[in-house]
Structures are given as structure tokens and as C-alpha cells.
C-alpha positions in Angstrom: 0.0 0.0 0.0 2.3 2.9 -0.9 1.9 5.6 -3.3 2.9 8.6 -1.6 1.7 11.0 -4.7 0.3 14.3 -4.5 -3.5 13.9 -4.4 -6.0 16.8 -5.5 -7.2 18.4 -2.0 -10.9 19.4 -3.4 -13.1 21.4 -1.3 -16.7 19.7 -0.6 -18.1 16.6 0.3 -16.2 13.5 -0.5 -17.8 9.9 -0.3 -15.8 7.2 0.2 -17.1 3.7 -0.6 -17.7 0.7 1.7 -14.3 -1.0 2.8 -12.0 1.8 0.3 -8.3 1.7 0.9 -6.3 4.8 0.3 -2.6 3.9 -0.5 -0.6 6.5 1.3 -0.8 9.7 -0.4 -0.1 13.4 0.0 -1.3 16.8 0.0 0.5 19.9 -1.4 -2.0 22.5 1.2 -3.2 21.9 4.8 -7.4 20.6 4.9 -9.9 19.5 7.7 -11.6 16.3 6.9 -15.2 16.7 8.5 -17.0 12.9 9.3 -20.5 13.5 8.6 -21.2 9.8 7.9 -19.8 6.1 8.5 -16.0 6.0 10.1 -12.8 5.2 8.8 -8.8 4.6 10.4 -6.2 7.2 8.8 -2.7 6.6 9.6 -0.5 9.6 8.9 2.4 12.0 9.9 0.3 13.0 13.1 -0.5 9.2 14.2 -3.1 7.0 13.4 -6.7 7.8 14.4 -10.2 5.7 13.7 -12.8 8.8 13.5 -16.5 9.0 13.4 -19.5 10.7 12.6 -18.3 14.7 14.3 -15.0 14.2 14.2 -12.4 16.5 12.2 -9.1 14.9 11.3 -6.5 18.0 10.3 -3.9 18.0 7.9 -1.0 19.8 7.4 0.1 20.9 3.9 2.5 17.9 2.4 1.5 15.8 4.8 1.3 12.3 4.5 -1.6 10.0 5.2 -3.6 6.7 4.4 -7.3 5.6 5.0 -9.0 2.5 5.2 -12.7 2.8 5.4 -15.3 0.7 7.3 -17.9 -1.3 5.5 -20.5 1.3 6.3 -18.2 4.1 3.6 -18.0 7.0 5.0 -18.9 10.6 4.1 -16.5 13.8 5.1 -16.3 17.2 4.5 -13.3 18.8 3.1 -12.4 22.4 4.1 -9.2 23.9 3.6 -7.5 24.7 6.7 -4.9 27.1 6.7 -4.8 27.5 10.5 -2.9 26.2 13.4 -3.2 22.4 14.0 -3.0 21.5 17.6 -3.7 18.1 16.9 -4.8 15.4 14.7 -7.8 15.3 15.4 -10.7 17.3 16.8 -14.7 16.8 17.4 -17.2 19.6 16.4 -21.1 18.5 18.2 -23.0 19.7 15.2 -21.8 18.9 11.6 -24.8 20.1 10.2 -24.2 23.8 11.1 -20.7 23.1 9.6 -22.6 22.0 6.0 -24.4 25.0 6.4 -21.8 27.3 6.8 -19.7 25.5 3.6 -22.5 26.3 1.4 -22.6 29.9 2.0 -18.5 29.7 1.9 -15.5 27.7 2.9 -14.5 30.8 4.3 -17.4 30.4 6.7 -16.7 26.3 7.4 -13.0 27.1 8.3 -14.2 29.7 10.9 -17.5 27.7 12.7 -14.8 24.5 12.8 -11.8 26.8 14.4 -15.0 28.3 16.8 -16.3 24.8 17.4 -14.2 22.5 17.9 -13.0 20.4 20.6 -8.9 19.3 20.1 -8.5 15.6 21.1 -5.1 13.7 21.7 -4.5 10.9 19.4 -3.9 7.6 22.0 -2.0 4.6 20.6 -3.5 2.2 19.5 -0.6 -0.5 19.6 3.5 0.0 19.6 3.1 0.9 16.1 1.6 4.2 17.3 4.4 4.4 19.8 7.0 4.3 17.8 5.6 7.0 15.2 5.1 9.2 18.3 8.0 8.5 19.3 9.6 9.9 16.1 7.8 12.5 15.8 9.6 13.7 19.7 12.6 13.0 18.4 13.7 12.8 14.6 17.0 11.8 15.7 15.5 8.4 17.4 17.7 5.5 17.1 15.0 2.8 15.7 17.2 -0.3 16.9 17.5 1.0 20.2 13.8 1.8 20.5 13.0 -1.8 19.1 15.1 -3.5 22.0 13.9 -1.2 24.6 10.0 -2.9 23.3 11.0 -6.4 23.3 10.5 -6.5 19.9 12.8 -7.5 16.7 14.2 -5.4 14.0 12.0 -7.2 11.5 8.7 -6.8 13.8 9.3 -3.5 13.8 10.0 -2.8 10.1 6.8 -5.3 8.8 4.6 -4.1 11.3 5.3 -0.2 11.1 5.0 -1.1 7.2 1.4 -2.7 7.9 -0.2 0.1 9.9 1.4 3.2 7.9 1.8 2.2 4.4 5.8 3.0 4.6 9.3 1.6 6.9 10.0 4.0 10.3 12.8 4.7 8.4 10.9 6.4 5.8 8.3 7.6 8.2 11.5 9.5 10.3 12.8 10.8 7.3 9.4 12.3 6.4 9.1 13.6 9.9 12.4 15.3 9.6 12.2 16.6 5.7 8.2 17.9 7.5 10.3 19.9 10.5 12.5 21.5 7.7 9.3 22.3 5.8 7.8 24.4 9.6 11.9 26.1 9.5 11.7 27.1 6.1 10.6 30.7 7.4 13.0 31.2 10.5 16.0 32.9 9.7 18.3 30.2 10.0 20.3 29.4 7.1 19.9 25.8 5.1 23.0 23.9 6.6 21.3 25.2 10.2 18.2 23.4 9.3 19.7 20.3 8.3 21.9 19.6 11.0 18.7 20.5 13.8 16.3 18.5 11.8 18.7 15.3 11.9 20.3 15.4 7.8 23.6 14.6 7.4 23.9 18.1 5.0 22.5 20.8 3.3 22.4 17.7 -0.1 20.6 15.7 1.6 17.8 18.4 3.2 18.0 19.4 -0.4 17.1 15.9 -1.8 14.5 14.8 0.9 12.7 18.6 0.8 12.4 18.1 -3.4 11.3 15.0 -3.3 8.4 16.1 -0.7 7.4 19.1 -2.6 8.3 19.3 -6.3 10.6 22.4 -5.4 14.0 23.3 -3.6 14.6 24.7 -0.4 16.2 27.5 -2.1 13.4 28.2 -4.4 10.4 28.1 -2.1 12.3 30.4 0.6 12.0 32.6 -2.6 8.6 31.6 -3.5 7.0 31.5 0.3 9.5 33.3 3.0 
């Protein structure tokens, strides 16, 4: 299950169909996912989470995620979201004031949700969960060392991360890392700074890992966005 592609982020409702598997994709601009219907498990760069009707699962822009949905499908709203994220996931009690606002404007959504809603922390659902929290603490994590601490074997841990998040925890710390950059493209701090805090070996390979995430280099969307 891995694509990791840039997927259209289309404002408006969005059905999903009974028992739909999303390979891991991407976004190229941040979006709150509203569950108006049905439920689904998403497993992305902010943990994994298995929503309902009233949740709101937020995304960041290039952020990474995957969804498999129940056998009910499921029905969301998707509202851009250019505001800050204080979690995953959040709960809004009436979703049909939220439709209501989206067809007078999106504008309109974005605000009754950032009014609204309730922010919830994402819990763990098994050391899968632990581990990409874990990561996401510390970029630098050493992935071994965390595997022994658990019990567990190098092999569990690279099959079993695989399973859950559609990529390795290697991958999924290098994406954590090249994401950190992403958030310190707008600090002052010049490029080799960045890659040595956010755990690359150089300025290449921030260069490489930043590209590949967003079709652009750190140099030109300093230029483009800073």
C-alpha cells in the first residue's frame, strides 16, 4: 500500500465507498476532513486515528496520510485549513451547522470549525503508534535502540510499522524530519542550520528529501513562500 503521490485536495463533500483503501498519499495544502457519515482509520504523519461521525481529522500541507474505510463508507467534508493544527484530530457537536456554513463559503466552514471544535489527543493504539510518536519527539531516534527497549525485533518492527502506515519507520522519520524542515523554512536560519537540527547529514541531503516532498527546492520556495 504505498503511493505517496500528490493527491487533489478538493473542497466539498467527499464519499468514500464501503471498505475503500487509500494507499498512502499526499497533499501539497493543509485541509480539515469533516466525518459526517460512517467511520474510517487514517494513519499519517500525526499518528493513526479511527474517527466518526463529528469528528475532524487536520492535515498539514505535504503531509502524508492513508485511509481504510469501514464497510458502512463513510462521508466527510473537506475544508481547507490554513490555521494552526493543535492536533490530529478534533470533534465539532454539530456537523450540520458546519454543511451549512460550507455552502454559504468555505471561508465560513474554516471559521464555525476553528470556533467549534473540541482538540482531542491521538492515544496509541498498539507500539506501532508508539514508535511514530516517538519519532515524531525526536527525529534523531535510534529505531534499533527503541525496538530492544519494546521487546521487539528489528524485522517486527520494520513489517509491522509497514502494515499500519503504508511505509518503513525509516521512511516515516525521514518524512518527519524533511516535514520539521518544511515548519523552519521561514525562520532565519540558514539551510545547513536546518539540516543539522532536523537530523540530515547536510544541506544535499535536506535538499534531496525537501524536493522530493514538494516538487521544489529549499532555495526556491524560501524565494517563493519566505
Amino acid at each position: 500500500m504505498t503511493c505517496d503521490c500528490i493527491a487533489p485536495t478538493l473542497p466539498g463533500r467527499l464519499r468514500h465507498p464501503p471498505k475503500e483503501k487509500l494507499a498512502r498519499h499526499r497533499h501539497d495544502c493543509g485541509f480539515a476532513a469533516v466525518v459526517l457519515r460512517g467511520s474510517y482509520t487514517e494513519a499519517g504523519d500525526r499518528g493513526r486515528v479511527q474517527v466518526r461521525p463529528g469528528d475532524v481529522v487536520f492535515h498539514g500541507a505535504y503531509e502524508s496520510h492513508l485511509n481504510d474505510v469501514a464497510h458502512s463508507g463513510a462521508d466527510v467534508l473537506v475544508v481547507p485549513w490554513q490555521s494552526h493544527i493543535a492536533s490530529a484530530l478534533g470533534r465539532v457537536d454539530d456537523v450540520d451547522a458546519v454543511m451549512r456554513a460550507a455552502e454559504e463559503g468555505m471561508d465560513k466552514a474554516m471559521l464555525l470549525i476553528g470556533q467549534t471544535v473540541t482538540w482531542a489527543p491521538v492515544a496509541p493504539m498498539d507500539w506501532p503508534d508508539r514508535l511514530a510518536e516517538a519519532i515524531r519527539r525526536d527525529p534523531f531516534l535510534n529505531l534499533e535502540a527503541w525496538a530492544e527497549w519494546q521487546g521487539l525485533r528489528p524485522e517486527t518492527v520494520s513489517r509491522g510499522f509497514r502494515r499500519a502506515y503504508g511505509m518503513t519507520a525509516i521512511a516515516y522519520r525521514a518524512r518527519i524530519r524533511t516535514l520539521r524542515a518544511l515548519q523552519a523554512m521561514t525562520s532565519s536560519q540558514s539551510l545547513a542550520q536546518i539540516a543539522a537540527e532536523c537530523g540530515f547529514a547536510d544541506q544535499a541531503h535536506l535538499s534531496r528529501s525537501f524536493s522530493a516532498l514538494t516538487d521544489t527546492t529549499p532555495a526556491a520556495w524560501r524565494r517563493r513562500f519566505a
